[in-house]
Amino acid sequence: MEEPGGLVGLRDLHQDLLALEASRFRNVERLWADLEAHVNEFRQLLDKPAKNEKSRKLLSLEVVTLDEVEYSINDQFRETAAQLADTLDLDELESARLLIESGRNAKKLDRSKAALAIIHFHEHRLFLLECMRLLLRQSQDVEGTESVRDIARQLVGLILETKDGPARNGSLYTQKCLNAMVGIENWLQSLGERHQGNMALGQTTRTEYTDILEFQQASLAEQHESLGAIVTHLIKAGHTGVEDFNKLLDYLPKLDRWNSIAVHYVPMIIAFTAQFGSPDGGGVLRDARMLNSKILDNKDKAPWILRNLQAAMITWWLSEYSGWYLEQPTGSPVQNVNLEAEAQARSEAFSQALRDGAFECTLTICSHVIPEEWYDPARTGLVDLLLRDSVPLPSELPLYCTYFQQLLMEQLEAFADTFVANMPDTLRRFKLEEDDQRKKLRSGFSMDGVTEQTFHLERFLMIISFAFGHRADAAQAFWGDLDSNLYGFLQWASRRLSTPCVSAFCEMLSSISEGEESAGSAHRFLLEEGNAVAAKIRRSASLSWAQIFAELSLYTSKSREQPMADRSANDYRGKHNPADIDEPESAHMLESYLRLTTHLCGESAEVRSWIMTQPNFSILEVLFQLCNSAVPSRLQACAFKLIRSLLTEKSVEIGMAVWASLDHWVSGAFSHSFPRPPKATTPAAWAEEVTFSAIAGSFEQTCEFICLLQSLVSPAVPDTGLNDQLPFPETLGSAYRMAGIEPYIDFVFDRIFASRLPHGEDQLHHRIMTLNIMSLAALCLRTFNEDLVILANRSTAAVDEAMNTSSLLTYVRLHPFSRVMEWMFNDRVLCQLFASAEHDIEEVSSASPDSPLILGLLRTIEVMNLIFDLQSTYLDVVRPLIKLQSAGRRRPVLNLSLASFEDTVTLKIDLIVALGLYSGVGNQELTVGSLELLGKLASSRKLNVQATPGLNQRFYGNRLISAVEQHDDVDPIARSLCNAMEFDLREISQGPNAPGWTIKSVILDFLIHCLSVSPDTPTLAHALLGFSCKGTAVHVEEGSSFDERESLFHAVLHLAIEYPDGDRESLQAWALSMKQKGMQILSILWASPLTSLLTMHQLQADESLFALFLRQRTVEPHTVWDGRLIKESDFLYRESAEALEHYLWYRCSLFEYTSSAIRLAVGDGATSLVAKIFSTLLGSTSMPDGEQLPNPTVFDLFDFIELDFGGDISSPQLNYFAGLDFGISTGLGLQKPVESFDMKIVHEMVALRANELRKSGRFQDANEEQRAGEEAQRILHYFQTENSRRVLTFASSQTTKAWAELLILSIGTCVLDPAGKAALILQALQLITPKLEDYASTNVRQAIDVAKLILALLFQLDFEASALDRSRAGDVANDRIFQVFRIALRSVNRPNVDMQLREVLYKICYRYLGGMAVVSDAPIRRRHGIQTVRATGERTMDIVCDDAFGASAACRISALLLLDSLAGMAKVDKSNYIVDCLVRTNFLQVLVESIESIPRELRQTNAKDIPILLSYYETKLSLLLSISQSRSGAVHVMNSGLFQAVRGSGLFSVDPDIGVEIDNPEALAKYYRLLLSIARVITSVVLSRGPQNEQSIESAKAFLTENRPLVVSMFKRQARIGGVSFDDAGVDIEELVELFMLLIAMTNFLDVGYAS
């Protein structure tokens, strides 16, 4: 029912406009079309049909027609619609439409339909306004693309109807917006009264009603704000008239509440004054004079209720209006006017406005619109001082949006510029008046009741500070032109500054010096303004570096005389020593100097370098002396902050110097006023204790000190990423304690984090402190390189020599990682750590992404992630090493009972719930961190143990699931994740840069990780996917989200099917990764016995298989992968390889799922479903309505086999890095399914060797170091490429196997007749057989997979089927099969063919020869076979013969089977070629002689290998039997020493009276089968040579004579004489007896025996 202009369309349009504003939008043409489709909505804006009798009557009917659709409604719906109409003052039918549109998601969002309708209504209004605002902004964006700006202007003209209509239409639209703002104000007042009424009745409990009430108030405030911005843009674009300004001036006096609603009018007021009060605007002087009279006269005749806002408005107006009179305008209506009198009047009016609080009002607005989320005591203190008597703005409605803040600051920037340019005399006058006033107040003169100084100039400077802050481009107005008014004002304002004015000036100078360029300009300004400063500060001098340094030096030297006991003063209250502070605001002034210097040092490397190299001013010494002196703690905090700014992009030398100075200061080197230390305590240790106690005395000082430690611990620049160097001197503190920074770490985590934070701290202070401490912890953990330990233990690299630390042992012992990790296993620290990770989800959801709450939470979660990752290294390696090295000298702090971080989580299981809730708040970074940690915890064996039933547990089973279900949070968490999985084409068009893409990817990674670790037991992932978990089983509850197809499982399924794989031109890695991850989750579920049936039946019910096949995209060698063709040289090194990898795994999962679906359908007896699947595999999918849709066939989907991504890659030639064993970096992991190189380890090995070469002096010049760098890049390129090749090879192999399995299964289960099945097999053979020849020597793995598939197809083929009969079609089929045999045989002859591949090739040939023996034209096929063998050359027979003896057991048997088949074929065809080849290669001789070694080999073989060895013997003897069945073959076998070999083996010489020594019945049976096989060969030789051959007859007689006891024993056993029988042993000797009887008959052995 949602129309294109509905809420969904507006939301999408809003996202597009935001993306366009951020310059990350591509499809601009579609955006313009969408905007044009919404023109009517933009014209109507917030107009809505009111309640009326006609609609009320229509709603009372049983059937209501909405949008040409009839609906039957009940009384409940009718009543709800009527109530909604009353609530929104909306037409009853529109209310009904709202209910229907929004009610579809009521259950999904766990809200009532009425509540969702209200939300829907207000969101529609807000998105409409926001789209209009963004369009207006694009039409005025001078920095944007000209074409975009022109089209936006055309659309604005179309909406305002000024393009083809009168210009007055723009004014009418403005009035519409202003009226809408008034309407919202009245609505807000009504809601406020309703809220107050509820409070008066004592209704304080939060209900859906109160939530919706608060939502309406917040949404209406946002709509009001947006309207204010829209009107401002309309004014700036010239779409308004002077009458609009007059109407606004008539309404403003009626504003009666000083709140954010009033502030929303400020930008438009300033814009109106610029438009119609300035000569540079669009007005004329006559109108401006009339407006001036109205504005100034109304001050007394019609005063505003908000007098302060009126005063501010007068200053804004006069600053613009005065521009008309800078020069006498010729021909203007002011020719005969006393301009001097008017100028005096304007100046007086401006002064009176200042006295009425104009600048206080403007500054109040600035400080309220841009609130300090971060605690900045100096700036806040200064603003509070300047606003001490002003009326504050309440914070009752939502904070201002970023766009409004920017818009307001742009307007105030214009005000500041015009005030400086147009009213310089007024500016100079009130500065002089303030200076005079200050002098009189300090001298004690009376001033007509005035007892406090006014700070108009200071307030103006602070207004400039707010207006230009964080707007580097705008700040260039000061520095771009040195002759400009603003630069002149800067020079003027910097001279003869009073003490309080210095603070404001420094704040202003900081705000206009952001960025390297502006900071450099400010630095040069301070240098140019500097003069020689005497010991006594001259206040007449300009603000300069010289003055700043002199002030700091003077203050430091004086305050050093203050006793140490006075250092406890933590603020500026109280009376300071006059010798220290000349004026009451001196501390503020010094603080401002430090803040300004800090800002400039942080922004500019030039400033940092200049300050650090000043010969007459040692900045570090002054700052640490200042910290050591009796000064307020805020000044010390500013000193710490300045030191920290000096460490921006620090070098190693700077970092070490600051560390040394810091440690000297802590140990008391800069002070001689410490109290006397206790006994047995060294002065340095006591000074350290006193210093840390002083630092911990105030929030500001503590916070800045921790931030300083962060900067000191961070790696130096440039950072190679190796992290092999300690960030401090190895001997730090060794003069009075154990070397290292352990005392600093203990101070932070013991005294502050574990002791101070839990016991009371302001909430904002607490959050900022937590953020800083967690940032320090994360930095200490993150910068520890655990790989160095691995490399030292496993590689040959000289780690100690290569490191920038003296030794690996020193690195491990002194790195702050070890002490921080020790504290992380401390009970008190862990308690506070978990407390820092758990916050109210509502507060987290409403907090801004850069707030202390969110950033602190992010760092806390990061620390937990790092602890989880690094705990094994610490507990198993670092901790024992430190314990050994520092026995008795290090205070232990960790809890020895904690064996792992998970042990603590088991006691704080609510963390799991919190992490799950955080993952759904929509903050990308928070979602990533929460799900990463949640995935690790959810896959932990300790946390996944079965929970026992308890009083407060509804279910028992997995402990994590029980914890989440106990709070009823499974559905909310799953619902938020499910919402995050939704996608649309607009998001997809932004690619991986879209905010939602990363969140989706992380959610899928979390599910994959949990399911992969424990697929067969219920986990948190199963519960979130929608399965109901009880004990060790899962099921689907009726009425659950899974049952209603609204679960996370179905969201994943939808993504796996519907998410695109790229664009028309290219397959994209980011898109394919999303699809592949979705399919991987489904594959884990359908492969696991726990969820297999549930998953498969759900997929079957959704007909997912057919949807997947319909959306498959075939590929070819010319397919573009992420912008590259597969043949390009850098394909494997880029994301293109990832795209192909994801594609292959996705296709593999599809094949596996189809196979599973076929098995399930066959098992369920669903023959119609099997037939439908088979039809889809052949290229046609039946839709429910009977329509047949084409889709790629199963043969089309074998397209990936055509993709050639190369074979083995040659490794680079190494010179500088020769000898490194990169093999230690290989391993398997969840990210790579095949053994790959860890690129991080490879990079570190290369970096270590480069360090070693550099330290050893190997690099003689820069060119040699550059060559080493190039070689390093080649190494990294090679291993990255090799990784890609390995993964792609493995993925292609697995996909081929899955396709083969699917094909074989389909053929085996299809309902085709034998001829049809044979035709299908032949089609498959035609497709894949050429690949066998291609891959035989280039891609062994792929060739083996293809060969195995061919073999399986041949075994499926019925050679007697009609498809192979004597016909034209049969000839074609036979030719195809013959090609298989020919290619297989030729592949055997290819160079470098793998033994495993040859084994399969032998089986293919064996199967072909065996099958062709039964076809109708077998003689012809046999001749073709012999000719093919002959054509391949003698080398083929040599290879087969070699494999028959020298290959693996399986390959030997396969080779012998092939030879057996060839021998049999040659015998029938009366060909001697095969036998001649065997004789030529001496194979037959060796084969016969090997009989003699059979007993010995049996004795030497392990029992488990006996079966395959006996099979090998059986195959050899079968080959001998085939050879001996021809006369020539029998001759060669006889001449090869058959009887001698048998005699030598002794197999027939067993004494029957003693019995056979093999007492195992099965072994006994195999033994007699072996005798039978040999007897067959002997009998065949004798028969083939005939009775006329005396040699064979005599040899046989000798054989019978020698083995007479065995022969007699066999006869007795066969005749059951003597009670001896093999019946119980399962041995059949009938054939053996028959063979003996045949030999006896052939040789007349009995006649000879009796005669003898």
CSV table of N, CA and C in Angstrom, one decimal, residues 255-324:
chain,number,residue,atom,x,y,z
A,255,LEU,N,6.6,35.7,21.0
A,255,LEU,CA,7.3,34.5,21.5
A,255,LEU,C,7.5,34.8,23.0
A,256,ASP,N,7.0,33.8,23.8
A,256,ASP,CA,7.0,34.0,25.2
A,256,ASP,C,7.8,33.0,26.0
A,257,ARG,N,8.5,32.1,25.3
A,257,ARG,CA,9.3,31.1,26.1
A,257,ARG,C,10.7,31.2,25.5
A,258,TRP,N,11.7,31.3,26.4
A,258,TRP,CA,13.1,31.3,26.1
A,258,TRP,C,13.6,29.9,26.1
A,259,ASN,N,13.5,29.3,24.9
A,259,ASN,CA,13.9,27.9,24.7
A,259,ASN,C,14.4,27.7,23.3
A,260,SER,N,14.6,26.4,23.0
A,260,SER,CA,15.2,26.1,21.7
A,260,SER,C,14.2,26.5,20.5
A,261,ILE,N,12.9,26.5,20.8
A,261,ILE,CA,12.0,27.0,19.8
A,261,ILE,C,12.3,28.4,19.3
A,262,ALA,N,12.6,29.2,20.3
A,262,ALA,CA,13.0,30.6,20.0
A,262,ALA,C,14.3,30.7,19.3
A,263,VAL,N,15.2,29.8,19.6
A,263,VAL,CA,16.5,29.8,19.0
A,263,VAL,C,16.4,29.4,17.5
A,264,HIS,N,15.4,28.6,17.2
A,264,HIS,CA,15.2,28.2,15.8
A,264,HIS,C,15.0,29.4,14.8
A,265,TYR,N,14.5,30.5,15.4
A,265,TYR,CA,14.3,31.7,14.6
A,265,TYR,C,15.5,32.5,14.4
A,266,VAL,N,16.6,32.3,15.1
A,266,VAL,CA,17.8,33.1,15.1
A,266,VAL,C,18.4,33.1,13.7
A,267,PRO,N,18.7,32.0,13.0
A,267,PRO,CA,19.4,32.0,11.7
A,267,PRO,C,18.5,32.8,10.7
A,268,MET,N,17.2,32.7,10.7
A,268,MET,CA,16.4,33.4,9.7
A,268,MET,C,16.4,34.9,10.1
A,269,ILE,N,16.5,35.3,11.3
A,269,ILE,CA,16.5,36.7,11.7
A,269,ILE,C,17.8,37.3,11.1
A,270,ILE,N,18.9,36.7,11.4
A,270,ILE,CA,20.2,37.2,10.9
A,270,ILE,C,20.2,37.2,9.4
A,271,ALA,N,19.6,36.2,8.8
A,271,ALA,CA,19.6,36.1,7.3
A,271,ALA,C,18.7,37.3,6.7
A,272,PHE,N,17.6,37.5,7.4
A,272,PHE,CA,16.7,38.6,7.0
A,272,PHE,C,17.5,40.0,7.1
A,273,THR,N,18.2,40.2,8.2
A,273,THR,CA,18.9,41.4,8.4
A,273,THR,C,20.0,41.6,7.3
A,274,ALA,N,20.6,40.5,6.9
A,274,ALA,CA,21.6,40.6,5.9
A,274,ALA,C,21.0,40.8,4.5
A,275,GLN,N,19.8,40.3,4.3
A,275,GLN,CA,19.1,40.4,3.0
A,275,GLN,C,18.5,41.8,2.8
A,276,PHE,N,17.9,42.3,3.8
A,276,PHE,CA,17.2,43.6,3.6
A,276,PHE,C,17.7,44.7,4.5
A,277,GLY,N,18.8,44.5,5.3
A,277,GLY,CA,19.4,45.6,6.0
A,277,GLY,C,20.7,46.0,5.5
A,278,SER,N,21.3,45.2,4.6
A,278,SER,CA,22.6,45.5,4.1
A,278,SER,C,22.6,46.0,2.7
A,279,PRO,N,23.5,46.8,2.4
A,279,PRO,CA,23.6,47.3,1.0
A,279,PRO,C,24.1,46.1,0.0
A,280,ASP,N,24.6,45.1,0.6
A,280,ASP,CA,25.1,43.9,-0.2
A,280,ASP,C,23.9,42.9,-0.4
A,281,GLY,N,22.8,43.1,0.2
A,281,GLY,CA,21.7,42.2,0.2
A,281,GLY,C,20.8,42.5,-1.0
A,282,GLY,N,19.5,42.0,-0.9
A,282,GLY,CA,18.6,42.2,-2.0
A,282,GLY,C,17.6,43.4,-1.8
A,283,GLY,N,17.8,44.2,-0.8
A,283,GLY,CA,16.9,45.2,-0.5
A,283,GLY,C,17.4,46.6,-1.0
A,284,VAL,N,16.6,47.6,-0.7
A,284,VAL,CA,16.9,49.0,-1.1
A,284,VAL,C,16.9,49.8,0.2
A,285,LEU,N,17.5,51.0,0.1
A,285,LEU,CA,17.7,51.8,1.3
A,285,LEU,C,16.4,52.2,1.9
A,286,ARG,N,15.5,52.6,1.0
A,286,ARG,CA,14.2,53.0,1.6
A,286,ARG,C,13.5,52.0,2.4
A,287,ASP,N,13.5,50.7,2.0
A,287,ASP,CA,13.0,49.7,2.8
A,287,ASP,C,13.8,49.4,4.0
A,288,ALA,N,15.1,49.6,3.9
A,288,ALA,CA,16.0,49.4,5.1
A,288,ALA,C,15.7,50.4,6.1
A,289,ARG,N,15.5,51.7,5.7
A,289,ARG,CA,15.2,52.8,6.7
A,289,ARG,C,13.9,52.5,7.4
A,290,MET,N,12.9,52.0,6.6
A,290,MET,CA,11.6,51.7,7.2
A,290,MET,C,11.7,50.6,8.2
A,291,LEU,N,12.5,49.6,7.9
A,291,LEU,CA,12.7,48.5,8.8
A,291,LEU,C,13.4,49.0,10.0
A,292,ASN,N,14.4,49.9,9.8
A,292,ASN,CA,15.2,50.4,11.0
A,292,ASN,C,14.3,51.1,11.9
A,293,SER,N,13.4,51.9,11.4
A,293,SER,CA,12.5,52.6,12.3
A,293,SER,C,11.6,51.7,13.0
A,294,LYS,N,11.1,50.7,12.3
A,294,LYS,CA,10.2,49.7,13.0
A,294,LYS,C,11.0,49.0,14.1
A,295,ILE,N,12.2,48.5,13.8
A,295,ILE,CA,12.9,47.7,14.8
A,295,ILE,C,13.3,48.5,16.0
A,296,LEU,N,13.8,49.8,15.8
A,296,LEU,CA,14.2,50.6,16.9
A,296,LEU,C,13.0,51.2,17.7
A,297,ASP,N,12.0,51.6,17.0
A,297,ASP,CA,10.8,52.1,17.6
A,297,ASP,C,10.1,51.1,18.5
A,298,ASN,N,10.0,49.9,18.0
A,298,ASN,CA,9.3,48.8,18.7
A,298,ASN,C,10.0,48.5,20.0
A,299,LYS,N,11.2,48.9,20.1
A,299,LYS,CA,11.9,48.6,21.4
A,299,LYS,C,11.2,49.2,22.6
A,300,ASP,N,10.6,50.4,22.3
A,300,ASP,CA,9.9,51.0,23.4
A,300,ASP,C,8.4,50.9,23.2
A,301,LYS,N,7.9,51.0,22.0
A,301,LYS,CA,6.5,51.0,21.8
A,301,LYS,C,5.9,49.6,21.9
A,302,ALA,N,6.6,48.6,21.3
A,302,ALA,CA,6.1,47.2,21.4
A,302,ALA,C,7.2,46.3,21.8
A,303,PRO,N,7.6,46.4,23.0
A,303,PRO,CA,8.7,45.5,23.4
A,303,PRO,C,8.4,44.0,23.4
A,304,TRP,N,9.4,43.3,23.1
A,304,TRP,CA,9.2,41.8,23.0
A,304,TRP,C,9.1,41.2,24.4
A,305,ILE,N,8.4,40.1,24.5
A,305,ILE,CA,8.4,39.4,25.7
A,305,ILE,C,9.9,38.9,26.1
A,306,LEU,N,10.6,38.5,25.0
A,306,LEU,CA,12.0,38.0,25.2
A,306,LEU,C,12.9,39.2,24.9
A,307,ARG,N,13.1,40.1,25.9
A,307,ARG,CA,13.8,41.3,25.8
A,307,ARG,C,15.2,41.1,25.3
A,308,ASN,N,15.8,40.0,25.9
A,308,ASN,CA,17.2,39.7,25.5
A,308,ASN,C,17.4,39.4,24.0
A,309,LEU,N,16.4,38.6,23.5
A,309,LEU,CA,16.5,38.3,22.1
A,309,LEU,C,16.2,39.5,21.2
A,310,GLN,N,15.4,40.4,21.7
A,310,GLN,CA,15.2,41.7,21.0
A,310,GLN,C,16.4,42.5,21.0
A,311,ALA,N,17.1,42.6,22.1
A,311,ALA,CA,18.4,43.3,22.1
A,311,ALA,C,19.4,42.7,21.2
A,312,ALA,N,19.5,41.4,21.2
A,312,ALA,CA,20.4,40.7,20.2
A,312,ALA,C,20.1,41.0,18.8
A,313,MET,N,18.8,41.0,18.5
A,313,MET,CA,18.3,41.3,17.1
A,313,MET,C,18.7,42.7,16.7
A,314,ILE,N,18.6,43.6,17.6
A,314,ILE,CA,19.0,45.0,17.3
A,314,ILE,C,20.5,45.1,16.9
A,315,THR,N,21.3,44.4,17.7
A,315,THR,CA,22.8,44.4,17.3
A,315,THR,C,23.0,43.8,16.0
A,316,TRP,N,22.3,42.6,15.7
A,316,TRP,CA,22.5,42.0,14.4
A,316,TRP,C,22.0,42.9,13.3
A,317,TRP,N,20.9,43.6,13.5
A,317,TRP,CA,20.4,44.5,12.5
A,317,TRP,C,21.3,45.7,12.3
A,318,LEU,N,21.7,46.4,13.3
A,318,LEU,CA,22.6,47.6,13.2
A,318,LEU,C,23.9,47.3,12.6
A,319,SER,N,24.5,46.1,12.8
A,319,SER,CA,25.7,45.8,12.2
A,319,SER,C,25.6,45.7,10.7
A,320,GLU,N,24.5,45.2,10.2
A,320,GLU,CA,24.2,45.2,8.7
A,320,GLU,C,23.8,46.6,8.2
A,321,TYR,N,22.9,47.2,8.9
A,321,TYR,CA,22.3,48.4,8.5
A,321,TYR,C,23.3,49.6,8.4
A,322,SER,N,24.3,49.6,9.3
A,322,SER,CA,25.3,50.6,9.3
A,322,SER,C,26.1,50.6,8.0
A,323,GLY,N,26.1,49.5,7.3
A,323,GLY,CA,26.9,49.5,6.0
A,323,GLY,C,26.4,50.5,5.0
A,324,TRP,N,25.1,50.9,5.1
A,324,TRP,CA,24.6,51.9,4.1
A,324,TRP,C,25.3,53.2,4.2
